[in-house]
mmCIF file of C-alpha atoms in Angstrom:
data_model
loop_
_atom_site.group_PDB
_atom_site.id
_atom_site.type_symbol
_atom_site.label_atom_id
_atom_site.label_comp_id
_atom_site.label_asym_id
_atom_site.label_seq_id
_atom_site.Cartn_x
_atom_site.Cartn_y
_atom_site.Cartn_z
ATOM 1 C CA UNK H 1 51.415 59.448 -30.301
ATOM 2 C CA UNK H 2 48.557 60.980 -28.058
ATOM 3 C CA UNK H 3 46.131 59.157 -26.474
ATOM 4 C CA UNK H 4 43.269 59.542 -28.437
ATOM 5 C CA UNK H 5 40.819 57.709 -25.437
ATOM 6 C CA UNK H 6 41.351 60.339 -22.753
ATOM 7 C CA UNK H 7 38.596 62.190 -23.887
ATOM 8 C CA UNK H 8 35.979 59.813 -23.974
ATOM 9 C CA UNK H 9 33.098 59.748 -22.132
ATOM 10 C CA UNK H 10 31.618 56.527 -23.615
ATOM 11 C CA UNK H 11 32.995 53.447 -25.549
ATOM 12 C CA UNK H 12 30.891 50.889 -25.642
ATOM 13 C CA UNK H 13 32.520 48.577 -28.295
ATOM 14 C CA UNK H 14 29.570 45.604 -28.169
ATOM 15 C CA UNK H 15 31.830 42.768 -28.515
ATOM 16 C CA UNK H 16 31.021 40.898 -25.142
ATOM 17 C CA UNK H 17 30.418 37.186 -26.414
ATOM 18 C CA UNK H 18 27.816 36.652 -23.566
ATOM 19 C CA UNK H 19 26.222 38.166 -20.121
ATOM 20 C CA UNK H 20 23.636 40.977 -19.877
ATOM 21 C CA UNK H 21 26.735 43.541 -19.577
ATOM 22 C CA UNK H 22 27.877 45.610 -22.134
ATOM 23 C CA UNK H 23 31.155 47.081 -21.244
ATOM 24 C CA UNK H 24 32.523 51.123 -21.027
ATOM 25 C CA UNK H 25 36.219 50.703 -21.960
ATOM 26 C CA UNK H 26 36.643 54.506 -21.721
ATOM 27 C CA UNK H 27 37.250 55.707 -18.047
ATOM 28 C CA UNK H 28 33.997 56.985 -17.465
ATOM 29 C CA UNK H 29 32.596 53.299 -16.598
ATOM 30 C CA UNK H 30 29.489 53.259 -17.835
ATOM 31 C CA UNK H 31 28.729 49.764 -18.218
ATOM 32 C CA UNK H 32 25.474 49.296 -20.114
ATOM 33 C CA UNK H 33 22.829 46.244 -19.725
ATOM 34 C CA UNK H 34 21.818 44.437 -22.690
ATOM 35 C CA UNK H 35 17.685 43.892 -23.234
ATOM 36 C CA UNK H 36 16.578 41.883 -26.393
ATOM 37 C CA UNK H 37 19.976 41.568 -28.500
ATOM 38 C CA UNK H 38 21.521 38.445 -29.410
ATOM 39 C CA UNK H 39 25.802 37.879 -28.979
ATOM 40 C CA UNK H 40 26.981 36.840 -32.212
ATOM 41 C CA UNK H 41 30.519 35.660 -33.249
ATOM 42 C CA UNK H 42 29.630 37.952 -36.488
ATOM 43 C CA UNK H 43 31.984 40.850 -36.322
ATOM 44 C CA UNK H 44 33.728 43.901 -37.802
ATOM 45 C CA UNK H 45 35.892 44.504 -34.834
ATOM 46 C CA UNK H 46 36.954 42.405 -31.804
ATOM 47 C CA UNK H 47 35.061 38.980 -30.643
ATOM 48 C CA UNK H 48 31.694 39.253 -31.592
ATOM 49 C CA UNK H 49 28.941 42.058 -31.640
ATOM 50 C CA UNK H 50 25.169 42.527 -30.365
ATOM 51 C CA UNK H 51 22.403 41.765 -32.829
ATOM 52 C CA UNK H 52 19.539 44.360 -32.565
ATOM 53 C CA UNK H 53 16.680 42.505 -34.428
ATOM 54 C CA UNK H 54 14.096 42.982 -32.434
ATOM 55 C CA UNK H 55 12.339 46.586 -31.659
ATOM 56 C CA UNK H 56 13.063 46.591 -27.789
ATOM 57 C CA UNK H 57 16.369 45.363 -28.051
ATOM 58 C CA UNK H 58 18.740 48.064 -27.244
ATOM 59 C CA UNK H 59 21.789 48.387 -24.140
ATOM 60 C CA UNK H 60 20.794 50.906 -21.407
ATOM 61 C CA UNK H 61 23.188 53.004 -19.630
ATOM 62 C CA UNK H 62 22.380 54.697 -16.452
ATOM 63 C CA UNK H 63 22.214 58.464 -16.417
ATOM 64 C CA UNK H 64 25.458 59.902 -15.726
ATOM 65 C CA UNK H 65 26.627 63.116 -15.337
ATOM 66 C CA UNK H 66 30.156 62.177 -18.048
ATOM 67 C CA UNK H 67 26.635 61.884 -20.391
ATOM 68 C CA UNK H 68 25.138 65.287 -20.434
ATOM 69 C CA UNK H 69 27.251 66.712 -23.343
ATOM 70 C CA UNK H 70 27.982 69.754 -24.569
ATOM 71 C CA UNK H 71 27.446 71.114 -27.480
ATOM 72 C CA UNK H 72 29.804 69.529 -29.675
ATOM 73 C CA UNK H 73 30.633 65.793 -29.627
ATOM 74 C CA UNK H 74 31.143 62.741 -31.929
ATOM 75 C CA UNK H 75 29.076 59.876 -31.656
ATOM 76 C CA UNK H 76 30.372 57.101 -34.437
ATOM 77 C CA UNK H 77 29.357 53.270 -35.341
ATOM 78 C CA UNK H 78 29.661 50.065 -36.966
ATOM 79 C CA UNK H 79 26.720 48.959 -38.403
ATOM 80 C CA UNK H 80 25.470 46.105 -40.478
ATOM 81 C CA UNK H 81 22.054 46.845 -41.649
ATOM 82 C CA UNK H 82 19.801 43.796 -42.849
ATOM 83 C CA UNK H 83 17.072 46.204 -43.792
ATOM 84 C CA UNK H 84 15.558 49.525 -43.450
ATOM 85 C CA UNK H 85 11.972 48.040 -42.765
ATOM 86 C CA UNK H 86 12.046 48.850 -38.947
ATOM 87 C CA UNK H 87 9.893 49.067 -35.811
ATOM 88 C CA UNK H 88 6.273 50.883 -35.325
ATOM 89 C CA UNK H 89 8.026 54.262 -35.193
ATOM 90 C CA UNK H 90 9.603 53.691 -38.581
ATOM 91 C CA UNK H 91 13.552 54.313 -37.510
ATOM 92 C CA UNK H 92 16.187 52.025 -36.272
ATOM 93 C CA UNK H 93 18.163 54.219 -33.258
ATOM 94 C CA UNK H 94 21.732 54.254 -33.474
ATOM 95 C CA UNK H 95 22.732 56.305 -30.260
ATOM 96 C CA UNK H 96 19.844 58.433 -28.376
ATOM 97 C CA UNK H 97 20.260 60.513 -25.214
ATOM 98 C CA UNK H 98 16.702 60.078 -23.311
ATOM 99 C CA UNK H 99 14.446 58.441 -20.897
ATOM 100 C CA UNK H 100 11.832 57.339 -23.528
ATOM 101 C CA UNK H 101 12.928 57.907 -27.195
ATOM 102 C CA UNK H 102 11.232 59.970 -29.356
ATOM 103 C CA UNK H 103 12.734 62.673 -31.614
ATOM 104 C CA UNK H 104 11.036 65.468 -29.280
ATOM 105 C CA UNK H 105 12.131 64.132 -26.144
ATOM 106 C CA UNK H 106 15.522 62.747 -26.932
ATOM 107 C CA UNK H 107 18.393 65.452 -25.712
ATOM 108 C CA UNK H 108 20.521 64.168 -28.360
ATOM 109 C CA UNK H 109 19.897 60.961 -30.788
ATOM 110 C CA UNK H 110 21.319 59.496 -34.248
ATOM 111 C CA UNK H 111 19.152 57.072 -36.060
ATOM 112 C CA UNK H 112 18.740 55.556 -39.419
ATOM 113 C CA UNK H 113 15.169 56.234 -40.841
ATOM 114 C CA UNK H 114 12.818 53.358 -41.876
ATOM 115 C CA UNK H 115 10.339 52.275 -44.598
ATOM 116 C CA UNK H 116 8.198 55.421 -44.420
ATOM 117 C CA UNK H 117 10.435 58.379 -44.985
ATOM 118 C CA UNK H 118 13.976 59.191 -46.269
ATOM 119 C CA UNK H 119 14.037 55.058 -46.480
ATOM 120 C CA UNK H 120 17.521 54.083 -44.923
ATOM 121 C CA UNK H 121 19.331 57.867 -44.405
ATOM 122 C CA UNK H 122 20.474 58.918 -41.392
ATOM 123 C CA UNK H 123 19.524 61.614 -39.092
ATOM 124 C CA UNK H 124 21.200 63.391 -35.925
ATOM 125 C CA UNK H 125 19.007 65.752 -33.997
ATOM 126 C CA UNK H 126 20.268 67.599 -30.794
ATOM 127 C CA UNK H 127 18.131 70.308 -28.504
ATOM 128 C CA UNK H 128 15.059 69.768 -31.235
ATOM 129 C CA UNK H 129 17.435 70.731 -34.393
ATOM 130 C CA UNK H 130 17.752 67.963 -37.104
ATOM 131 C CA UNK H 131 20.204 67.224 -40.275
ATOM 132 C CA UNK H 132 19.128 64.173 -42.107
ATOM 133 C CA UNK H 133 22.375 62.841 -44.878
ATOM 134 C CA UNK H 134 21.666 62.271 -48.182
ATOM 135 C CA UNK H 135 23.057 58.824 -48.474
ATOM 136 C CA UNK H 136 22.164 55.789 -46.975
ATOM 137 C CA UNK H 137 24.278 52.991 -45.468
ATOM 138 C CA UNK H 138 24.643 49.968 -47.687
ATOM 139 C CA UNK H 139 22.623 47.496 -46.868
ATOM 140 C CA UNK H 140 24.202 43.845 -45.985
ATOM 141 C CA UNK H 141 27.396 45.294 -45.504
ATOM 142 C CA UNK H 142 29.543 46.743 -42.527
ATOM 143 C CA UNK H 143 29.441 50.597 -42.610
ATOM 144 C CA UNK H 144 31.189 52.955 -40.852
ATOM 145 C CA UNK H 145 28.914 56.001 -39.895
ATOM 146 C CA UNK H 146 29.571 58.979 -37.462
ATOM 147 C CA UNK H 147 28.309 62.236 -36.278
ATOM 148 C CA UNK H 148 30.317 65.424 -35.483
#
């Protein structure tokens, strides 16, 4: 069976029970540091998982060089989403690619929209070009969403 991790240039799997560290289990090492979630035994995979209920929570990873992607990739998550009613800027972030996030500025990003537009569906946008889904996730549930 191949190896289906030699490839990746980021695995962050969340499931760190405590710390400020969020771990890169692919060989890049691109540990992360956790701002503003909560560890929670509540999980789909592994230990626990990070709880993103407030707007500045989020993990930051330093800029790395593994990071600048080309122009195809994968980006997928587990996600449990409580509601769509999100921050100021009306989107929850999923994965995004930039100093300060905004759909302009971000190199690459995949979020789930909020209460004002296209309530709950997800969107990936890359070099200024965005696809928004027509579905949603479902709401109080784990779901499995990815980008390719």
């Amino acid at each position: 069976m191949p190896d289906i991790t030699s490839n990746l240039v980021g695995w962050w799997k969340l499931d760190e029970t405590g710390g400020s560290s969020a771990a890169d289990s692919s060989a890049s090492g691109n540990a992360g540091t956790v701002t503003g979630a909560v560890f929670t035994t509540f999980s789909k995979v592994g230990l626990g998982s990070l709880l993103f209920n407030v707007s500045n929570a989020r993990v930051v990873i330093a800029s790395a060089a593994a990071l600048e992607l080309p122009q195809t990739l994968t980006i997928s998550s587990w996600v449990f989403p409580f509601t769509f009613t999100v921050g100021a800027f009306g989107y929850a972030a999923i994965f995004t690619r930039s100093v300060l996030f905004s759909q302009a500025a971000a190199k690459y990003a995949f979020y789930c929209f909020g209460q004002f537009d296209n309530e709950g569906q997800l969107s990936f946008s890359m070099n200024g070009t965005s696809v928004i889904s027509s579905i949603a996730p479902t709401l109080n549930v784990w779901n499995h969403v990815a980008v390719v």
